[in-house]
Amino acid sequence: MRHSISLLVLFFTICSFAQKEFHVFPIDGKSIQGSPNGDGSLNNPWDLQTALSQSSERVNGGDIIWLHKGIYTGKFKSTLESTIKGKYISVAAYKNDKVVLNGNVDSNKNYVLEVNGSNVIYKNFEITFLGNFSRLKSDKNFRAVAGLNHMKGEDCKFQKLVIHNVPGSGIGSWKATGGSIIEDCMIFNNGYQGTRGHGVGIYVQNESDKTRIIRNNIIFNNYYKGIEVWSATSGTKREFVKNVSLTDNIIFNNGTPSGRPWSNLIIASGDADGINVAKNIKVKDNVLYHNTDFTDFKNFGYGNSLTLGYTPKALVEDITITDNVIIGRNNALNIMHAKSMVFESNIVYTGYVHLATSSLPALEMGHMSFNNNRFHTRKTAGLRVLKHKDYKLSDWKTTFGIDENSEWKQLKDFQINPVLKVVELKTKKNHFNVGLLQKEGKDVTVDFSEFDIEEGSSYKIYDIENRSVVAKSGKISSDIKITFPMGLKAFEKPTHNTMATKTSINLGVFRVEFETPKKKEGFFKRFFGWLF
């Protein structure tokens, strides 16, 4: 009897601290419709805009708003905000429901989803444009629209979102959003055509001392650049391009839908006063790639993967670039205007490494730390200070006292472990982003034994560039290895675009999902499963 009373006390204690759950359905739902007159219950749910407009008196930290299956057509603004320290409001797809925010409506708003509140998690749904719409700036009714516009609100999380085919940038994350995290997202095929391509994967700023974190995202085939840590504004007298960490991202072939490769990643500022400069930016363990023919040892043509600096009046400071794979054509690595930086343990494949003369003082004064890098360039003198001199690595070392343990090799001698990256999603156990590079496009075997994958677990592999189709499935054997199919041809092109092409057969980017075999539940678990 005493034991039963203890269990009841535990049950009611758990219930008293349970989160509140609210439900949202599309306004044109087939069986259940969301309504502004609902109360958020499953039987009387809200529509999406009503849910996103709730005050912290109604929805607060620890609560969750479930978005049920369907297409939510409109442009939406969230003012949700948690006022409880250490607790988030969550806005997420219900279970495995497919939830799509479709911004293709007649509206002057320049976003599909705008966020204006702190301590909220947005998770596991899709943002896009469906149906017919223009991607040409010259069209009479064209309007640039961002997928996700994070205007203000610190410490938000954007997790496992799929943002694609929006006629503008995928994510704009602005200066008043310190401490926020973007992770496990896929951002692709966004942008539009003007005199050049417009629309980046992520545009990020930060004026807070809290670090912005961008990790384990896959960003590709946007009309302009992949990620811009950037401000074009001059004369603000404020610093808001600082304190950003980028880790474990795979960023490739941005610009190709507009007909020209653009920077996969740029870190810079256009401030002519030199006050709002990019500083304290860390770039670690990323893959930056533009289509490359590894049989062409001249490697001509534009194909920039990393750019640092935009104007000599705003030299970037305290930039750390470590353990990245940087691959492109003539100018894959563009260190244009830098005052201080660390560049270590990177692999670079390019025609030339480019530095502007504005970076020479930092080299000469020892404000640049280069070491343990591997450079593959077209010529032996492949380290080029523009309008100054081309250096062999040996001359580079003796002149500037850097890169002591680095090496240079010709393009034809390029070799790399084909498994570039295997990273488990922080938002979904046993789901992984996988990046592979095999020069001839041959299949690659990946060892998952370091992860918690059981023999006999079933798996599904999706090619990121054709994400709705299972490329391969099966059950993992006792060696816990899977062979991934390279050189796949099927391609989910950007909508209303004729120029985009599939990535070269030498790069494969995949999502793999494992499902552990179900085990029989014991007696206690069957009867007291609500405790777990």
mmCIF file of N, CA and C in Angstrom, residues 30-112:
data_model
loop_
_atom_site.group_PDB
_atom_site.id
_atom_site.type_symbol
_atom_site.label_atom_id
_atom_site.label_comp_id
_atom_site.label_asym_id
_atom_site.label_seq_id
_atom_site.Cartn_x
_atom_site.Cartn_y
_atom_site.Cartn_z
ATOM 1 N N LYS A 30 -8.622 19.388 -43.600
ATOM 2 C CA LYS A 30 -9.715 18.562 -44.131
ATOM 3 C C LYS A 30 -10.644 18.070 -43.035
ATOM 4 N N SER A 31 -10.068 17.615 -41.916
ATOM 5 C CA SER A 31 -10.931 17.090 -40.851
ATOM 6 C C SER A 31 -11.043 18.064 -39.685
ATOM 7 N N ILE A 32 -9.926 18.654 -39.314
ATOM 8 C CA ILE A 32 -9.914 19.634 -38.231
ATOM 9 C C ILE A 32 -9.303 20.916 -38.778
ATOM 10 N N GLN A 33 -9.930 22.047 -38.477
ATOM 11 C CA GLN A 33 -9.427 23.324 -38.964
ATOM 12 C C GLN A 33 -8.995 24.204 -37.810
ATOM 13 N N GLY A 34 -7.839 24.853 -38.018
ATOM 14 C CA GLY A 34 -7.405 25.826 -37.026
ATOM 15 C C GLY A 34 -8.233 27.094 -37.106
ATOM 16 N N SER A 35 -8.362 27.775 -35.970
ATOM 17 C CA SER A 35 -9.231 28.951 -35.920
ATOM 18 C C SER A 35 -8.662 29.989 -34.953
ATOM 19 N N PRO A 36 -8.843 31.279 -35.250
ATOM 20 C CA PRO A 36 -8.463 32.311 -34.279
ATOM 21 C C PRO A 36 -9.341 32.288 -33.039
ATOM 22 N N ASN A 37 -10.462 31.594 -33.122
ATOM 23 C CA ASN A 37 -11.373 31.495 -31.979
ATOM 24 C C ASN A 37 -11.149 30.225 -31.160
ATOM 25 N N GLY A 38 -10.114 29.428 -31.537
ATOM 26 C CA GLY A 38 -9.838 28.210 -30.796
ATOM 27 C C GLY A 38 -9.185 28.506 -29.454
ATOM 28 N N ASP A 39 -9.005 27.447 -28.674
ATOM 29 C CA ASP A 39 -8.333 27.600 -27.380
ATOM 30 C C ASP A 39 -6.997 26.855 -27.343
ATOM 31 N N GLY A 40 -6.583 26.303 -28.500
ATOM 32 C CA GLY A 40 -5.309 25.601 -28.554
ATOM 33 C C GLY A 40 -5.386 24.147 -28.159
ATOM 34 N N SER A 41 -6.566 23.664 -27.869
ATOM 35 C CA SER A 41 -6.723 22.251 -27.530
ATOM 36 C C SER A 41 -6.763 21.431 -28.814
ATOM 37 N N LEU A 42 -6.650 20.114 -28.676
ATOM 38 C CA LEU A 42 -6.678 19.248 -29.850
ATOM 39 C C LEU A 42 -8.035 19.294 -30.537
ATOM 40 N N ASN A 43 -9.095 19.446 -29.772
ATOM 41 C CA ASN A 43 -10.444 19.483 -30.341
ATOM 42 C C ASN A 43 -10.845 20.870 -30.837
ATOM 43 N N ASN A 44 -10.131 21.892 -30.398
ATOM 44 C CA ASN A 44 -10.455 23.268 -30.780
ATOM 45 C C ASN A 44 -9.159 24.045 -31.002
ATOM 46 N N PRO A 45 -8.400 23.656 -32.042
ATOM 47 C CA PRO A 45 -7.045 24.172 -32.199
ATOM 48 C C PRO A 45 -7.001 25.600 -32.739
ATOM 49 N N TRP A 46 -5.816 26.185 -32.615
ATOM 50 C CA TRP A 46 -5.566 27.506 -33.185
ATOM 51 C C TRP A 46 -5.185 27.389 -34.662
ATOM 52 N N ASP A 47 -5.321 28.481 -35.389
ATOM 53 C CA ASP A 47 -4.611 28.630 -36.653
ATOM 54 C C ASP A 47 -3.190 29.098 -36.319
ATOM 55 N N LEU A 48 -2.295 29.084 -37.298
ATOM 56 C CA LEU A 48 -0.877 29.323 -37.014
ATOM 57 C C LEU A 48 -0.620 30.735 -36.510
ATOM 58 N N GLN A 49 -1.176 31.750 -37.154
ATOM 59 C CA GLN A 49 -0.885 33.109 -36.720
ATOM 60 C C GLN A 49 -1.392 33.373 -35.310
ATOM 61 N N THR A 50 -2.543 32.809 -34.975
ATOM 62 C CA THR A 50 -3.050 32.968 -33.610
ATOM 63 C C THR A 50 -2.097 32.345 -32.604
ATOM 64 N N ALA A 51 -1.578 31.163 -32.919
ATOM 65 C CA ALA A 51 -0.641 30.488 -32.019
ATOM 66 C C ALA A 51 0.626 31.306 -31.825
ATOM 67 N N LEU A 52 1.131 31.878 -32.906
ATOM 68 C CA LEU A 52 2.395 32.626 -32.845
ATOM 69 C C LEU A 52 2.231 33.989 -32.193
ATOM 70 N N SER A 53 0.979 34.407 -31.937
ATOM 71 C CA SER A 53 0.713 35.718 -31.338
ATOM 72 C C SER A 53 0.405 35.635 -29.850
ATOM 73 N N GLN A 54 0.509 34.459 -29.251
ATOM 74 C CA GLN A 54 0.137 34.294 -27.845
ATOM 75 C C GLN A 54 1.108 35.030 -26.919
ATOM 76 N N SER A 55 0.577 35.575 -25.866
ATOM 77 C CA SER A 55 1.398 36.265 -24.870
ATOM 78 C C SER A 55 2.061 35.258 -23.944
ATOM 79 N N SER A 56 3.073 35.709 -23.224
ATOM 80 C CA SER A 56 3.766 34.825 -22.276
ATOM 81 C C SER A 56 2.878 34.467 -21.089
ATOM 82 N N GLU A 57 1.766 35.174 -20.889
ATOM 83 C CA GLU A 57 0.824 34.777 -19.839
ATOM 84 C C GLU A 57 0.101 33.492 -20.228
ATOM 85 N N ARG A 58 -0.038 33.256 -21.539
ATOM 86 C CA ARG A 58 -0.750 32.065 -22.010
ATOM 87 C C ARG A 58 0.228 30.937 -22.380
ATOM 88 N N VAL A 59 1.278 31.270 -23.104
ATOM 89 C CA VAL A 59 2.277 30.285 -23.538
ATOM 90 C C VAL A 59 3.642 30.773 -23.079
ATOM 91 N N ASN A 60 4.336 29.942 -22.281
ATOM 92 C CA ASN A 60 5.615 30.395 -21.732
ATOM 93 C C ASN A 60 6.605 29.242 -21.715
ATOM 94 N N GLY A 61 7.755 29.488 -21.157
ATOM 95 C CA GLY A 61 8.844 28.517 -21.162
ATOM 96 C C GLY A 61 8.419 27.140 -20.675
ATOM 97 N N GLY A 62 8.842 26.102 -21.406
ATOM 98 C CA GLY A 62 8.454 24.733 -21.091
ATOM 99 C C GLY A 62 7.243 24.263 -21.867
ATOM 100 N N ASP A 63 6.482 25.191 -22.448
ATOM 101 C CA ASP A 63 5.297 24.821 -23.222
ATOM 102 C C ASP A 63 5.690 24.494 -24.659
ATOM 103 N N ILE A 64 4.826 23.735 -25.322
ATOM 104 C CA ILE A 64 5.086 23.377 -26.707
ATOM 105 C C ILE A 64 3.846 23.612 -27.552
ATOM 106 N N ILE A 65 4.053 24.171 -28.726
ATOM 107 C CA ILE A 65 2.986 24.371 -29.709
ATOM 108 C C ILE A 65 3.212 23.372 -30.829
ATOM 109 N N TRP A 66 2.276 22.451 -30.988
ATOM 110 C CA TRP A 66 2.405 21.402 -32.009
ATOM 111 C C TRP A 66 1.751 21.858 -33.311
ATOM 112 N N LEU A 67 2.505 21.775 -34.391
ATOM 113 C CA LEU A 67 1.968 22.058 -35.717
ATOM 114 C C LEU A 67 1.611 20.731 -36.373
ATOM 115 N N HIS A 68 0.363 20.553 -36.707
ATOM 116 C CA HIS A 68 -0.093 19.297 -37.287
ATOM 117 C C HIS A 68 0.047 19.325 -38.812
ATOM 118 N N LYS A 69 0.028 18.158 -39.371
ATOM 119 C CA LYS A 69 0.290 17.953 -40.790
ATOM 120 C C LYS A 69 -0.535 18.877 -41.674
ATOM 121 N N GLY A 70 0.149 19.424 -42.699
ATOM 122 C CA GLY A 70 -0.576 20.226 -43.667
ATOM 123 C C GLY A 70 0.246 21.373 -44.216
ATOM 124 N N ILE A 71 -0.371 22.113 -45.127
ATOM 125 C CA ILE A 71 0.246 23.286 -45.746
ATOM 126 C C ILE A 71 -0.368 24.532 -45.110
ATOM 127 N N TYR A 72 0.480 25.361 -44.532
ATOM 128 C CA TYR A 72 0.058 26.599 -43.899
ATOM 129 C C TYR A 72 0.423 27.741 -44.846
ATOM 130 N N THR A 73 -0.547 28.221 -45.590
ATOM 131 C CA THR A 73 -0.298 29.244 -46.604
ATOM 132 C C THR A 73 -0.486 30.627 -45.999
ATOM 133 N N GLY A 74 0.537 31.471 -46.161
ATOM 134 C CA GLY A 74 0.476 32.818 -45.616
ATOM 135 C C GLY A 74 1.858 33.328 -45.269
ATOM 136 N N LYS A 75 1.887 34.492 -44.691
ATOM 137 C CA LYS A 75 3.120 35.062 -44.144
ATOM 138 C C LYS A 75 2.868 35.337 -42.672
ATOM 139 N N PHE A 76 3.762 34.852 -41.831
ATOM 140 C CA PHE A 76 3.475 34.737 -40.411
ATOM 141 C C PHE A 76 4.522 35.476 -39.584
ATOM 142 N N LYS A 77 4.062 36.059 -38.480
ATOM 143 C CA LYS A 77 4.969 36.751 -37.555
ATOM 144 C C LYS A 77 4.798 36.158 -36.163
ATOM 145 N N SER A 78 5.934 35.785 -35.553
ATOM 146 C CA SER A 78 5.905 35.227 -34.204
ATOM 147 C C SER A 78 6.393 36.266 -33.194
ATOM 148 N N THR A 79 5.576 36.497 -32.180
ATOM 149 C CA THR A 79 5.981 37.354 -31.056
ATOM 150 C C THR A 79 6.069 36.541 -29.769
ATOM 151 N N LEU A 80 6.110 35.228 -29.893
ATOM 152 C CA LEU A 80 6.254 34.374 -28.714
ATOM 153 C C LEU A 80 7.537 34.707 -27.965
ATOM 154 N N GLU A 81 7.464 34.627 -26.644
ATOM 155 C CA GLU A 81 8.669 34.897 -25.846
ATOM 156 C C GLU A 81 8.546 34.210 -24.490
ATOM 157 N N SER A 82 9.604 33.464 -24.145
ATOM 158 C CA SER A 82 9.641 32.847 -22.821
ATOM 159 C C SER A 82 10.249 33.824 -21.824
ATOM 160 N N THR A 83 9.571 33.997 -20.722
ATOM 161 C CA THR A 83 10.087 34.866 -19.654
ATOM 162 C C THR A 83 10.605 34.053 -18.476
ATOM 163 N N ILE A 84 10.653 32.735 -18.638
ATOM 164 C CA ILE A 84 11.137 31.852 -17.559
ATOM 165 C C ILE A 84 12.581 31.482 -17.851
ATOM 166 N N LYS A 85 13.470 31.843 -16.991
ATOM 167 C CA LYS A 85 14.897 31.644 -17.211
ATOM 168 C C LYS A 85 15.219 30.162 -17.441
ATOM 169 N N GLY A 86 15.939 29.903 -18.512
ATOM 170 C CA GLY A 86 16.398 28.543 -18.792
ATOM 171 C C GLY A 86 15.368 27.649 -19.442
ATOM 172 N N LYS A 87 14.178 28.162 -19.739
ATOM 173 C CA LYS A 87 13.140 27.336 -20.364
ATOM 174 C C LYS A 87 12.684 27.968 -21.672
ATOM 175 N N TYR A 88 12.511 27.096 -22.669
ATOM 176 C CA TYR A 88 12.126 27.544 -23.992
ATOM 177 C C TYR A 88 10.658 27.220 -24.281
ATOM 178 N N ILE A 89 10.033 28.058 -25.070
ATOM 179 C CA ILE A 89 8.817 27.671 -25.778
ATOM 180 C C ILE A 89 9.262 26.910 -27.027
ATOM 181 N N SER A 90 8.546 25.855 -27.386
ATOM 182 C CA SER A 90 8.865 25.109 -28.603
ATOM 183 C C SER A 90 7.717 25.211 -29.592
ATOM 184 N N VAL A 91 8.066 25.431 -30.853
ATOM 185 C CA VAL A 91 7.108 25.390 -31.964
ATOM 186 C C VAL A 91 7.631 24.329 -32.913
ATOM 187 N N ALA A 92 6.934 23.193 -33.016
ATOM 188 C CA ALA A 92 7.503 22.049 -33.728
ATOM 189 C C ALA A 92 6.418 21.255 -34.429
ATOM 190 N N ALA A 93 6.823 20.557 -35.482
ATOM 191 C CA ALA A 93 5.913 19.632 -36.155
ATOM 192 C C ALA A 93 5.513 18.520 -35.192
ATOM 193 N N TYR A 94 4.267 18.143 -35.228
ATOM 194 C CA TYR A 94 3.747 17.097 -34.346
ATOM 195 C C TYR A 94 4.235 15.730 -34.828
ATOM 196 N N LYS A 95 4.929 15.020 -33.950
ATOM 197 C CA LYS A 95 5.471 13.695 -34.249
ATOM 198 C C LYS A 95 6.224 13.733 -35.575
ATOM 199 N N ASN A 96 5.847 12.888 -36.533
ATOM 200 C CA ASN A 96 6.524 12.869 -37.831
ATOM 201 C C ASN A 96 5.713 13.565 -38.920
ATOM 202 N N ASP A 97 4.806 14.449 -38.533
ATOM 203 C CA ASP A 97 3.966 15.137 -39.510
ATOM 204 C C ASP A 97 4.806 16.026 -40.431
ATOM 205 N N LYS A 98 4.409 16.080 -41.710
ATOM 206 C CA LYS A 98 5.040 16.999 -42.643
ATOM 207 C C LYS A 98 4.296 18.321 -42.592
ATOM 208 N N VAL A 99 4.997 19.348 -42.156
ATOM 209 C CA VAL A 99 4.420 20.677 -41.988
ATOM 210 C C VAL A 99 5.142 21.633 -42.932
ATOM 211 N N VAL A 100 4.392 22.323 -43.767
ATOM 212 C CA VAL A 100 4.964 23.224 -44.762
ATOM 213 C C VAL A 100 4.371 24.615 -44.603
ATOM 214 N N LEU A 101 5.240 25.611 -44.436
ATOM 215 C CA LEU A 101 4.828 27.008 -44.459
ATOM 216 C C LEU A 101 5.037 27.516 -45.885
ATOM 217 N N ASN A 102 3.956 27.832 -46.557
ATOM 218 C CA ASN A 102 3.987 28.275 -47.952
ATOM 219 C C ASN A 102 3.751 29.777 -48.012
ATOM 220 N N GLY A 103 4.778 30.526 -48.393
ATOM 221 C CA GLY A 103 4.672 31.986 -48.401
ATOM 222 C C GLY A 103 4.188 32.589 -49.694
ATOM 223 N N ASN A 104 3.735 31.773 -50.633
ATOM 224 C CA ASN A 104 3.327 32.275 -51.942
ATOM 225 C C ASN A 104 1.900 32.829 -51.883
ATOM 226 N N VAL A 105 1.780 34.020 -51.303
ATOM 227 C CA VAL A 105 0.503 34.719 -51.213
ATOM 228 C C VAL A 105 0.713 36.183 -51.609
ATOM 229 N N ASP A 106 -0.348 36.850 -51.966
ATOM 230 C CA ASP A 106 -0.291 38.260 -52.343
ATOM 231 C C ASP A 106 -0.191 39.093 -51.078
ATOM 232 N N SER A 107 1.020 39.577 -50.793
ATOM 233 C CA SER A 107 1.257 40.309 -49.550
ATOM 234 C C SER A 107 2.510 41.164 -49.709
ATOM 235 N N ASN A 108 2.532 42.316 -49.050
ATOM 236 C CA ASN A 108 3.714 43.176 -49.088
ATOM 237 C C ASN A 108 4.769 42.773 -48.069
ATOM 238 N N LYS A 109 4.503 41.792 -47.236
ATOM 239 C CA LYS A 109 5.476 41.361 -46.243
ATOM 240 C C LYS A 109 6.646 40.668 -46.929
ATOM 241 N N ASN A 110 7.841 40.912 -46.431
ATOM 242 C CA ASN A 110 9.055 40.408 -47.088
ATOM 243 C C ASN A 110 9.626 39.178 -46.395
ATOM 244 N N TYR A 111 8.759 38.347 -45.855
ATOM 245 C CA TYR A 111 9.185 37.137 -45.168
ATOM 246 C C TYR A 111 8.067 36.110 -45.234
ATOM 247 N N VAL A 112 8.438 34.844 -45.056
ATOM 248 C CA VAL A 112 7.439 33.796 -44.833
ATOM 249 C C VAL A 112 7.172 33.681 -43.338
#
